[in-house]
XYZ file of C-alpha atoms in Angstrom:
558
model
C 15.952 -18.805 -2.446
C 17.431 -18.447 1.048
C 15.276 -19.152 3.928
C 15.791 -18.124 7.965
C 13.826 -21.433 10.101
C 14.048 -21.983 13.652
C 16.410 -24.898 13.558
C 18.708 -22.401 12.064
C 17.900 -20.076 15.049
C 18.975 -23.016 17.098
C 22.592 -23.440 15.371
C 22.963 -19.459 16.677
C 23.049 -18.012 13.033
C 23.776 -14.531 13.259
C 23.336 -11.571 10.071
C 25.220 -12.013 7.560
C 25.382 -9.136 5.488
C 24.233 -6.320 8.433
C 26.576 -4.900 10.553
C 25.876 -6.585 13.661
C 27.473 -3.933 15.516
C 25.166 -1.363 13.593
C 21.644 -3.390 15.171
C 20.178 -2.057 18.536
C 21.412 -3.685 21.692
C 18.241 -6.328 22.821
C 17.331 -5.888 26.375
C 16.548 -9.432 28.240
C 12.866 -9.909 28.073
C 12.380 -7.449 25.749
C 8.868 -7.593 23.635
C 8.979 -9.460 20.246
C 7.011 -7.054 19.070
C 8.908 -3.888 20.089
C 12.490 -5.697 19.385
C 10.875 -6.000 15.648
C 10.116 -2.130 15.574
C 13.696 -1.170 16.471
C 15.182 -3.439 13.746
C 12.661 -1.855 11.289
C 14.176 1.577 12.836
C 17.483 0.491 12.315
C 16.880 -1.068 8.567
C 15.471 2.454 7.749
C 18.179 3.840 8.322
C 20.485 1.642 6.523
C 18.218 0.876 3.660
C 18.226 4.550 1.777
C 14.767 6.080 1.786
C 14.029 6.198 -2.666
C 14.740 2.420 -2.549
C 12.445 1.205 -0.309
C 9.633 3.719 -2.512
C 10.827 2.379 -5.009
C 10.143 -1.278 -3.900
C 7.002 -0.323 -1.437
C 8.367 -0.595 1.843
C 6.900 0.729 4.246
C 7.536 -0.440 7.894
C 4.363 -0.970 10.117
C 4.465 1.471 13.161
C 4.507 -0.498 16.235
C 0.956 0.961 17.972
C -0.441 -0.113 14.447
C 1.017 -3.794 14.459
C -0.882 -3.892 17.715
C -3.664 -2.589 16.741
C -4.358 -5.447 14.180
C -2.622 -8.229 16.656
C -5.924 -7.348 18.444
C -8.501 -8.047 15.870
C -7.246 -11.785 15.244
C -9.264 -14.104 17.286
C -7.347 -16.673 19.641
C -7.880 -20.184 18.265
C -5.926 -23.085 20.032
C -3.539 -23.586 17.271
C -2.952 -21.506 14.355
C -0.619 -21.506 11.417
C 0.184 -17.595 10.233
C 1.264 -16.262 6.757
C 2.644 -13.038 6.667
C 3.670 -12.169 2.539
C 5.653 -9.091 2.972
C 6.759 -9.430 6.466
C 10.028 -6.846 6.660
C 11.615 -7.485 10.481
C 8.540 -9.116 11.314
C 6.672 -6.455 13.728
C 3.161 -7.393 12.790
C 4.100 -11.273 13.299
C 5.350 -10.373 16.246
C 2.558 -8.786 17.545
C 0.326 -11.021 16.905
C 2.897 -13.914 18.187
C 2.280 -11.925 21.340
C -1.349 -11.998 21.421
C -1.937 -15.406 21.128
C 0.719 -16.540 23.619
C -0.565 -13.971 26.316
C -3.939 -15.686 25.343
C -3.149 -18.706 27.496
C -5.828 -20.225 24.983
C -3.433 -20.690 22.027
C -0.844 -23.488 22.379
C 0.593 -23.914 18.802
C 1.714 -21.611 16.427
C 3.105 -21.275 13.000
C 4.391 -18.792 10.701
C 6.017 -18.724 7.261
C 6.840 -15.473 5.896
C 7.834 -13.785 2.967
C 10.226 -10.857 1.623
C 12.312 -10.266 -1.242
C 15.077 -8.285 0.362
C 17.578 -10.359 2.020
C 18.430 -8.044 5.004
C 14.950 -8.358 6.010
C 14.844 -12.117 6.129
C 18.008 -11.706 8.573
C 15.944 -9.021 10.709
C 12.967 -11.196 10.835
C 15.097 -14.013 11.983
C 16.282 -12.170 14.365
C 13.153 -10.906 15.627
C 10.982 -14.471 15.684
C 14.329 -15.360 17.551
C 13.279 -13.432 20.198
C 9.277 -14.133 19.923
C 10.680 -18.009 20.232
C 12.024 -16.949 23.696
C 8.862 -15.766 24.455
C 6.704 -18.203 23.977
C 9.095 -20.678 25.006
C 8.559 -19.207 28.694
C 4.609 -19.705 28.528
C 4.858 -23.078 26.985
C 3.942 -22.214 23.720
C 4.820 -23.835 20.861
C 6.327 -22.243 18.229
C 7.944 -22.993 14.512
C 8.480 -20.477 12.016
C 10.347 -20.294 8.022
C 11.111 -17.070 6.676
C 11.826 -17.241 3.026
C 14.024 -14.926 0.804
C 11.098 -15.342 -2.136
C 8.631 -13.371 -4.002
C 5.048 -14.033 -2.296
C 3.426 -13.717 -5.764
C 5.175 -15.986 -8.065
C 5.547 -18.467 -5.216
C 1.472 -18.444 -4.411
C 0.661 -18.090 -8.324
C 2.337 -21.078 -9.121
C 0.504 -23.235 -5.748
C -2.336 -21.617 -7.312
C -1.760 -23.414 -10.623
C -1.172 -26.744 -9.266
C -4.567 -26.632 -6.666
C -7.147 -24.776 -8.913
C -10.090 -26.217 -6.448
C -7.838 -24.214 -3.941
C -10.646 -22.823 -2.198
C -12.100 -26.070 -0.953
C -8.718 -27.569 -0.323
C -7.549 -27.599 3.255
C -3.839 -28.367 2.499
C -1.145 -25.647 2.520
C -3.386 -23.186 3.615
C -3.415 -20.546 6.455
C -5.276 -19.637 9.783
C -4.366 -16.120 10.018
C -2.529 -14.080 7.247
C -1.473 -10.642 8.921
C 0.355 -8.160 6.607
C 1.270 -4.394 5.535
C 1.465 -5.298 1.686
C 4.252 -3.569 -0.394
C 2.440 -0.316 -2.511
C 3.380 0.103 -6.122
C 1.518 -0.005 -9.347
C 3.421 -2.554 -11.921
C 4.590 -2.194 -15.414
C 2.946 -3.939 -17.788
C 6.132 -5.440 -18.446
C 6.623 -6.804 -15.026
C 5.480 -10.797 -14.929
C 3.229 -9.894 -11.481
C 0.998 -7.436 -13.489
C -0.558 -10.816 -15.710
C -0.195 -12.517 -12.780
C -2.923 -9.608 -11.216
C -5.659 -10.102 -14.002
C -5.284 -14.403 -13.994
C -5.883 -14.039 -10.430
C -8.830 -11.952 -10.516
C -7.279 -8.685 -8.867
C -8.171 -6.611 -12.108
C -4.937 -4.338 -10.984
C -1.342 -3.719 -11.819
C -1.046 -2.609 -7.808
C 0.849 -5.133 -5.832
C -1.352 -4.525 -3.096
C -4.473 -5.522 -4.166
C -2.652 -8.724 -5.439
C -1.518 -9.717 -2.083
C -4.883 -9.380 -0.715
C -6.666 -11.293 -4.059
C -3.628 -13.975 -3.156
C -4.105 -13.902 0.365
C -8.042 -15.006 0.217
C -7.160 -17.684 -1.912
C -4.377 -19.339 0.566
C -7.381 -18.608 3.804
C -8.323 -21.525 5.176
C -12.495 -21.879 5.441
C -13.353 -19.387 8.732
C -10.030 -18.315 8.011
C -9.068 -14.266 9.098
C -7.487 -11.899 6.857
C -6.242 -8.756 8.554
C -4.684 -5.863 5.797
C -3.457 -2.367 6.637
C -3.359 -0.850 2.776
C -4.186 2.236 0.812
C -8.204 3.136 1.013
C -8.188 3.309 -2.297
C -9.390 0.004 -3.306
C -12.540 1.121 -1.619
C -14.074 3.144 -4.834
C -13.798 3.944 -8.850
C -14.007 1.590 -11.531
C -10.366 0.927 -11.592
C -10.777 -1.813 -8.382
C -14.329 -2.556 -9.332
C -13.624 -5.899 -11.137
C -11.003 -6.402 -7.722
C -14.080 -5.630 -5.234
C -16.274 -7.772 -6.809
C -13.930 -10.964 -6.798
C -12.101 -10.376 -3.432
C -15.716 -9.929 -1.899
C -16.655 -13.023 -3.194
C -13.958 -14.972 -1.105
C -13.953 -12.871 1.894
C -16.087 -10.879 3.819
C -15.576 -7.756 5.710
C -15.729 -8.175 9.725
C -13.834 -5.276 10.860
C -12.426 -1.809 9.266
C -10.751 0.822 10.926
C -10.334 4.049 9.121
C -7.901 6.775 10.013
C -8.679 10.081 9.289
C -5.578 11.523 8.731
C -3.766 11.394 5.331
C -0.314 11.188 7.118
C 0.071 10.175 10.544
C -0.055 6.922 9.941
C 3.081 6.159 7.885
C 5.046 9.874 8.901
C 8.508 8.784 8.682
C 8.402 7.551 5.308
C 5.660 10.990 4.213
C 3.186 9.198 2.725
C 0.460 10.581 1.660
C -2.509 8.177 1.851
C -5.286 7.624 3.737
C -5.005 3.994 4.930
C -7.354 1.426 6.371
C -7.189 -1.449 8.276
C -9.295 -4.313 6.968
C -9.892 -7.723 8.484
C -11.898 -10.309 6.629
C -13.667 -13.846 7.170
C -13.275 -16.541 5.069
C -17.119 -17.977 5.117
C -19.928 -18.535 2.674
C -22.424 -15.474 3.094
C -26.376 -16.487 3.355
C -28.469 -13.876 1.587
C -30.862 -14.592 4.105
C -28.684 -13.211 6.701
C -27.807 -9.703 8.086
C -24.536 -9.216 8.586
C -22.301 -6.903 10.769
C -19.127 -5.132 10.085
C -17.579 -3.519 12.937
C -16.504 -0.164 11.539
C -13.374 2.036 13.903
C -11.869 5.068 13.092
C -8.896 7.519 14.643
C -7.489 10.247 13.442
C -4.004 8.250 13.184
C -1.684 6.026 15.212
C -1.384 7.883 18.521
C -4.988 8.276 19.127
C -5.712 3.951 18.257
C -6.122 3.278 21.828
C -9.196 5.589 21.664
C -10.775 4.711 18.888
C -14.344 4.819 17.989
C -16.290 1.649 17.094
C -19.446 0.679 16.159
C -21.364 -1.716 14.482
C -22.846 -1.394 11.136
C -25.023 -3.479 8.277
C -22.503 -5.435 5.887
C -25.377 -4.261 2.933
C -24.511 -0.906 3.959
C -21.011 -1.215 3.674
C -20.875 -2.932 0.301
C -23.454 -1.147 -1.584
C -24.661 -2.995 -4.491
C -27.278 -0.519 -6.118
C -24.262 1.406 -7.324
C -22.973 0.534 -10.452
C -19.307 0.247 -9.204
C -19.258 -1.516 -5.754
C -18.314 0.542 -3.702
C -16.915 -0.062 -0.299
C -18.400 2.659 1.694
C -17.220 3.891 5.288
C -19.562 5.007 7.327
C -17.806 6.388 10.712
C -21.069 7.548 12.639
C -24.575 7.910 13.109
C -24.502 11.033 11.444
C -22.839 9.273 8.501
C -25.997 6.518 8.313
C -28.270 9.865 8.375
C -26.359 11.304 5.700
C -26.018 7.789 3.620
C -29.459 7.610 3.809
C -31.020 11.142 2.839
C -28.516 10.902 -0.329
C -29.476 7.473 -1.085
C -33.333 8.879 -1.047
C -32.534 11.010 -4.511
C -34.135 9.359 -7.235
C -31.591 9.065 -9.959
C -27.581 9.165 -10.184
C -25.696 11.605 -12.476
C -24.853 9.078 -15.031
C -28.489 8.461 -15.849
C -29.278 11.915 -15.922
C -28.947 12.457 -19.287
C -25.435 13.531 -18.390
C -22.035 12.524 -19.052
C -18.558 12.698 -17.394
C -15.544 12.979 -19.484
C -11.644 14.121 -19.087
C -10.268 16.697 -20.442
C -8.610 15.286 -23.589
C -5.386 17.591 -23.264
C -2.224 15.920 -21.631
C 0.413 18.102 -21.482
C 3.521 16.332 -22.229
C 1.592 14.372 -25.603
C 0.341 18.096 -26.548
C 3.300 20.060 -25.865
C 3.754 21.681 -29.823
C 0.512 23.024 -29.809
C 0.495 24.418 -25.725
C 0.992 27.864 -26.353
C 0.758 31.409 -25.372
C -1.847 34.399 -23.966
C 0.032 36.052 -26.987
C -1.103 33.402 -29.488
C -4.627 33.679 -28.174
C -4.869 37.729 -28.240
C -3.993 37.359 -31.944
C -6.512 34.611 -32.633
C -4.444 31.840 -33.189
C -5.017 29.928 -29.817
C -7.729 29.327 -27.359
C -7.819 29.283 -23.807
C -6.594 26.019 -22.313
C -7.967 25.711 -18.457
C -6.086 23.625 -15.805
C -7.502 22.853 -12.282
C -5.552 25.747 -10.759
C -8.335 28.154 -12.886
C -10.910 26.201 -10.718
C -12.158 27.057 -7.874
C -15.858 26.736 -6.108
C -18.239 28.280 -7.941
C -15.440 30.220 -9.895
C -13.718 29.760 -13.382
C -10.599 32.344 -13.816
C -8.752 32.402 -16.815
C -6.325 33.920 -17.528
C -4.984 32.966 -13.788
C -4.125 36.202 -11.974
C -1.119 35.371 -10.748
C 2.083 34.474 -13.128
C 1.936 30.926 -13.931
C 4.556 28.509 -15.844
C 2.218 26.528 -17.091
C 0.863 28.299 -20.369
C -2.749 29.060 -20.831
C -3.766 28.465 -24.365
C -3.570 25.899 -27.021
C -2.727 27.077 -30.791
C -5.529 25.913 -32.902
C -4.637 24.114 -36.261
C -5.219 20.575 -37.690
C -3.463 18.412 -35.599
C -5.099 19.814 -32.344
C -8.703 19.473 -33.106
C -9.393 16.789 -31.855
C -8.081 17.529 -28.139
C -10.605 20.897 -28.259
C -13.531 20.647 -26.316
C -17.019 22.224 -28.160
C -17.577 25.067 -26.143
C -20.992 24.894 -23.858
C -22.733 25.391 -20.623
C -20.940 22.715 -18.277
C -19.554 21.983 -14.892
C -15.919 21.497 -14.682
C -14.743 19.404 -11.783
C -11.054 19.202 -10.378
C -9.760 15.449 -10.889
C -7.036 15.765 -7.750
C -8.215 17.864 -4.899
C -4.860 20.008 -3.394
C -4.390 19.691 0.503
C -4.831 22.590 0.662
C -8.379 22.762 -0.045
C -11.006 21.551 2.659
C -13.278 20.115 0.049
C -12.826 16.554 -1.801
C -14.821 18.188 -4.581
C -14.028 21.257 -6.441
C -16.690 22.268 -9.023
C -17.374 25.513 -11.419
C -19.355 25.819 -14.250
C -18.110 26.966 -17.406
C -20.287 29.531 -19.759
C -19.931 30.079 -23.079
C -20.928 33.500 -22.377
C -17.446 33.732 -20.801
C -16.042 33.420 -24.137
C -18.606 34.778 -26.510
C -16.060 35.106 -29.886
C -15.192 31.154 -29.555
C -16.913 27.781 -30.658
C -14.314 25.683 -28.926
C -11.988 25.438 -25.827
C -8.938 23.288 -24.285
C -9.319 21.308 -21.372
C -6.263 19.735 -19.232
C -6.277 16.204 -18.670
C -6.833 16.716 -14.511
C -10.070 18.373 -15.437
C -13.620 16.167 -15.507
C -16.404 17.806 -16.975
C -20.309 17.140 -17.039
C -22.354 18.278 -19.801
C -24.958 17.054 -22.343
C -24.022 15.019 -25.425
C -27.117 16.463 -27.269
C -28.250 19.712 -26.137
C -26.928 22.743 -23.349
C -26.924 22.752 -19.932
C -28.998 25.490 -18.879
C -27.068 28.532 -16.889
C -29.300 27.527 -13.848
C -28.620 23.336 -14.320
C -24.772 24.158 -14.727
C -24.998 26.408 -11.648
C -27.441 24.337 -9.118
C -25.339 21.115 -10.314
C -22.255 23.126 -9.302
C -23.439 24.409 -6.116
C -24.526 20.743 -4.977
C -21.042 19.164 -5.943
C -19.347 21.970 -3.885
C -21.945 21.586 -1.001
C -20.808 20.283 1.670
C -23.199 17.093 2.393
C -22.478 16.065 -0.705
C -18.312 16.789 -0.101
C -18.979 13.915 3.348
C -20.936 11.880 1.343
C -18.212 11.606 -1.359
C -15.954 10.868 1.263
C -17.490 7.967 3.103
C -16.812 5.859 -0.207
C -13.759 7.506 -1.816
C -10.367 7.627 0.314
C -8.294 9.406 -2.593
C -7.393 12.715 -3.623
C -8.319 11.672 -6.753
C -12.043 12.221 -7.847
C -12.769 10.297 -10.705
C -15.258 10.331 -13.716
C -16.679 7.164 -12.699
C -17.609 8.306 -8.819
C -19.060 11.341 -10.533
C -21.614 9.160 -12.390
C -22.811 7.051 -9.831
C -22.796 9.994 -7.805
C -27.198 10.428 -6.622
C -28.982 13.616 -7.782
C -32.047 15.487 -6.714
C -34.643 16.258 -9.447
C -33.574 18.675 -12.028
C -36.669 21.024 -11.054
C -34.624 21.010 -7.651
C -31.232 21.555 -9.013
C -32.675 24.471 -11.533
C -34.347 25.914 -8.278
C -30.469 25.899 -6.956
C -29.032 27.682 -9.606
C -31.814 30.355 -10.134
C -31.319 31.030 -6.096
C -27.767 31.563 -6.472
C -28.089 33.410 -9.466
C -30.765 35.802 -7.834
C -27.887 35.922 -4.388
C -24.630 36.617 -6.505
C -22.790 36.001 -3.867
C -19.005 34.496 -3.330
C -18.739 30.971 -2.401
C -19.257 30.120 1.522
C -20.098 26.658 3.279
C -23.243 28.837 5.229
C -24.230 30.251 2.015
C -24.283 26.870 0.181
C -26.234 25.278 3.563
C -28.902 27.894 3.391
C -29.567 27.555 0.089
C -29.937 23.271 0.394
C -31.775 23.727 3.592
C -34.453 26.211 1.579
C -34.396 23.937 -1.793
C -34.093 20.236 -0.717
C -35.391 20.571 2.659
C -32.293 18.814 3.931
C -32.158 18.440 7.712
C -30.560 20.464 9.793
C -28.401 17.823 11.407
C -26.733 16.944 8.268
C -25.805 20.252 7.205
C -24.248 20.849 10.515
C -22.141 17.301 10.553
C -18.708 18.966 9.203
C -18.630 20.816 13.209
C -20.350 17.769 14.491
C -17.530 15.445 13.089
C -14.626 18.298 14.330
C -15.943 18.166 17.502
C -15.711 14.258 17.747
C -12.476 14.246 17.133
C -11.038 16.923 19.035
C-alpha cells in the first residue's frame, strides 16, 4: 500500500508515474476545488475511457462536487472520509466550504483509491486545498491511501463488531461518488456485500452499507450514486439495513438520464443522497428535504421542498421502496394511488418472466418458415410490444427470429397460451412511457395451446383461470396510463421495470378495471395519452389535476 500524507506534501513530492509536463499549469490562488476538476480532466484523458468502465470511474463534475459541499453542515472540527476519492474534487469542495465557514477550524481527511495515478492527483490537489486553508488559519491534515476501501473497512469491521457504538476510528463527514459495477461472484468484495448487510454484488451499495458503519453518531453521509437502489427486490434486503443506520435528510434528484455524467455517456439517472447518523423515534415526524434539476447546469436553480420521511420510505409496500416525490402534484398523485384498495400481487394475479433467454435457447430459436409448417410457435420479444398493441410477426425485417421450434427439450420454456398482459421489462429511450403494456389474446392465435416468451418480457395472468378480454384490456390501459407511468416513476429510477414493482404496484377494483376494458373495447381506438385520460377521468373519477401533471411537470422545468 502506498499512501500520499501531508508531511510528504511538505518534502515537495512531485508524480511519479504522470507526466508532469502532461498536468495543467496551476494558477496562484487557484480553487482546490476547481484545480481537482482539471486533474480529473487531465486523468481522463490519459486514463483510456473502457478502463475506467471497466473499474467504475467516473469523475464528479465540478458544479456537482459543489452541490454536495453545500449540504454538509459546518461543525468546528471535522474528520472526512472520502472511499473512492479519484483527484479529490468532492474533498476539495467540501475542504472549501468549511474553511470559507470561518466556523470550522480543524479538518481531516483520509481517502481512498485503488489506482495509483489518482493517489498522486489527489496529492496534488489537497496540496493545493492545504494552501488554502493555510491562508484562513485553518487547520488541515490529510492521508491518501493507495488501498481498496472495502477490504480495508471489512477487516476494521471484524475487529470492532460493536462498531456502531464505538467512537474510535470513525468519521464526521464521509463525502463520495462511489465506483459503479456489479461484482462476480468470484470477486472476494461480492461475500464481503452479503456479511455486511448490503444484499448486493454492486460496489456501490457496499460503499454506502460501509460508509454508515464507519459514521460517527450525528454523523453525515452525503452519496451521489445510481437511483437504482431506490426500488425492486434486488436492494430490498440493502434498503432495509442501510435505513436502519442512517436516515435520509436530503435527496436531490436529477431528471435527466445523462447530463449528469456526459463525458463518460452514462446512462443513469443519479441521485444525490445525504444521510444522518441518529436513532429515529417512532413518535416523531420526520423531514426529508427533497431537490430536483434537470442535470448539472441547472443545480443552482433547483427546486426544494420539504417532505414526510414516512412518505419517502414507504413501509406498506412489500419491498421498501424509496420513493421521490418532486412536487405537490407528486403528493396528490402518491396519495390518490395509495387510496386503491389492493396491489396487483394480491389480486389474484401473478408476474412472471418470460422463460426464453436467447443465448441458453438458441437450437430451438427458429424460423416464420418453421412456424407456417407447424413445427414452431411464435416467440414475442419487447420490440412486438407496444401500448395497447401486440404485432407479430414484426412488420419490419428483423434479425432476431420470431418463433421457437416445438419439441421435447423446449417445453418447458413455452408459455400456456391465455388472456394476459405482457409488459416490456426495459423501456427504450425512445419511448416517453416507463411502462409499456399489451395484452395478449388467445384469439390472436386460435390453432395454438402454447406460445414463446423472451426473457425481457413480464407477463400478468392468472395461475388458475383466464383473464377476461375486458380485465386483460382495462389492466393494460391503466399500466399504459399515464398517472400510473408518474407514479411508477416517483419510486423506480431505472429503465428496467421489474416483476417485483409490478406486484406491489396498487389497483382499482376489478369492477373498475372491467369497466376500462369494456370502454375501450366499445372506442376501438389507437393508443393516445388524451384517449387513455378520458377514459380514467370517466371510470375512476380521477382528478383533473393529476391527469394533467405530465404538462404541469414540462412546464416546471422549462
Amino acid at each position: 500500500m502506498q499512501s500520499r500524507s501531508r508531511s510528504e506534501a511538505d518534502a515537495g513530492l512531485t508524480s511519479r508515474s504522470l507526466e508532469v509536463a502532461a498536468l495543467p499549469k496551476l494558477v496562484e490562488g487557484a480553487s482546490p476545488a476547481t484545480w481537482a476538476a482539471k486533474l480529473s480532466d487531465q486523468a481522463a484523458k490519459l486514463v483510456d475511457r473502457d478502463r475506467r468502465k471497466c473499474v467504475g470511474q467516473f469523475f464528479t463534475p465540478l458544479p456537482v462536487a459543489k452541490f454536495m459541499a453545500l449540504l454538509v453542515d459546518v461543525r468546528p472540527s471535522v474528520r472526512i472520509l472520502d472511499p473512492g476519492c479519484g483527484t479529490a474534487v468532492l474533498t476539495c469542495a467540501l475542504i472549501e466550504r468549511l474553511a470559507a465557514s470561518k466556523a470550522c477550524r480543524k479538518i481531516q481527511v483520509v481517502g481512498y483509491d485503488i489506482d495509483q495515478h489518482m493517489v498522486e492527483l489527489a496529492g496534488l490537489a489537497l496540496e493545493q486545498a492545504h494552501r488554502f486553508c493555510s491562508s484562513r488559519d485553518v487547520a488541515l491534515e490529510f492521508d491518501i491511501r493507495e488501498d481498496d476501501f472495502v477490504t480495508v473497512a471489512r477487516a476494521g469491521l471484524a475487529f470492532h463488531p460493536d462498531l456502531e457504538d464505538s467512537t474510535n476510528d470513525l468519521f464526521d463527514v464521509i463525502i463520495c461518488n462511489p465506483p459503479y459495477i456489479k461484482l462476480r461472484n468470484s470477486d472476494s468484495r461480492a461475500a464481503i456485500a452479503k456479511n455486511v448487510g448490503a444484499g448486493v454484488s454492486n460496489t456501490y451499495a457496499l460503499f454506502m452499507m460501509l460508509s454508515a458503519y464507519l459514521l460517527k453518531p450525528s454523523g453525515q453521509m452525503v452519496f451521489i450514486t445510481p437511483r437504482s437502489f431506490c426500488s425492486g427486490h434486488y436492494f430490498a434486503r440493502f434498503r432495509r439495513e442501510f435505513f436502519r443506520i442512517v436516515q435520509p435528510a436530503h435527496i436531490h434528484v436529477f431528471d435527466s438520464r445523462t447530463e449528469t455524467f456526459a463525458s463518460d455517456d452514462v446512462l443513469q439517472e443519479s441521485v444525490i443522497l445525504k444521510t444522518l447518523k441518529m436513532p429515529r423515534n417512532p413518535a416523531k415526524r420526520y423531514l426529508v428535504s427533497v431537490s430536483s434539476s434537470v442535470g448539472k447546469r441547472d443545480l443552482e436553480k433547483s427546486r426544494f421542498r420539504k417532505v414526510s420521511l414516512d412518505r419517502i420510505l414507504d413501509a406498506t409496500s412489500p419491498i421498501h421502496p424509496l420513493r421521490l416525490p418532486t412536487s405537490q402534484r407528486d403528493d396528490r398523485l402518491l396519495d390518490y394511488v395509495d387510496s386503491w384498495p389492493r396491489r396487483l400481487g394480491g389480486s389474484g394475479l401473478r408476474v412472471s418472466t418470460g422463460p426464453v433467454v436467447p443465448f441458453r435457447a438458441k437450437h430451438y430459436l427458429s424460423s416464420l418458415s418453421a412456424y407456417r409448417s407447424g413445427k414452431a410457435v411464435p416467440l414475442l420479444w419487447s420490440h412486438h410490444i407496444g401500448p395497447m398493441q401486440t404485432t407479430w410477426p414484426s412488420k419490419k425485417a428483423q434479425k432476431k427470429p420470431e418463433a421457437i421450434a416445438v419439441c421435447e427439450g423446449s417445453r418447458e420454456l413455452l408459455v400456456p397460451l391465455r388472456t394476459c398482459v405482457l409488459v416490456r421489462r426495459f423501456s427504450p429511450k425512445e419511448w416517453p412511457s416507463r411502462i409499456v403494456a399489451s395484452v395478449l389474446s388467445p384469439s390472436e392465435f386460435s390453432s395454438l395451446t402454447h406460445i414463446g416468451l423472451e426473457n425481457h418480457l413480464n407477463y400478468i395472468y392468472r395461475y388458475d383461470s383466464s383473464l377476461s378480454t375486458e380485465e386483460g384490456v382495462g389492466l393494460s390501459l391503466l399500466l399504459n396510463s399515464p398517472i400510473l407511468d408518474r407514479y411508477f416513476r416517483i419510486l423506480n429510477g431505472n429503465t428496467q421495470v421489474s416483476a417485483t414493482e409490478l406486484r406491489s404496484l396498487p389497483l382499482p377494483s376489478l369492477d373498475n378495471i372491467k369497466r376500462l376494458g369494456n370502454l375501450w373495447l366499445k372506442k376501438n381506438t389507437r393508443w393516445e395519452h388524451a384517449s387513455a385520460n378520458a377514459m380514467l377521468r370517466q371510470v375512476l373519477k380521477v382528478p383533473i389535476e393529476l391527469l394533467e401533471m405530465e404538462r404541469a411537470l414540462d412546464n416546471e422545468q422549462n
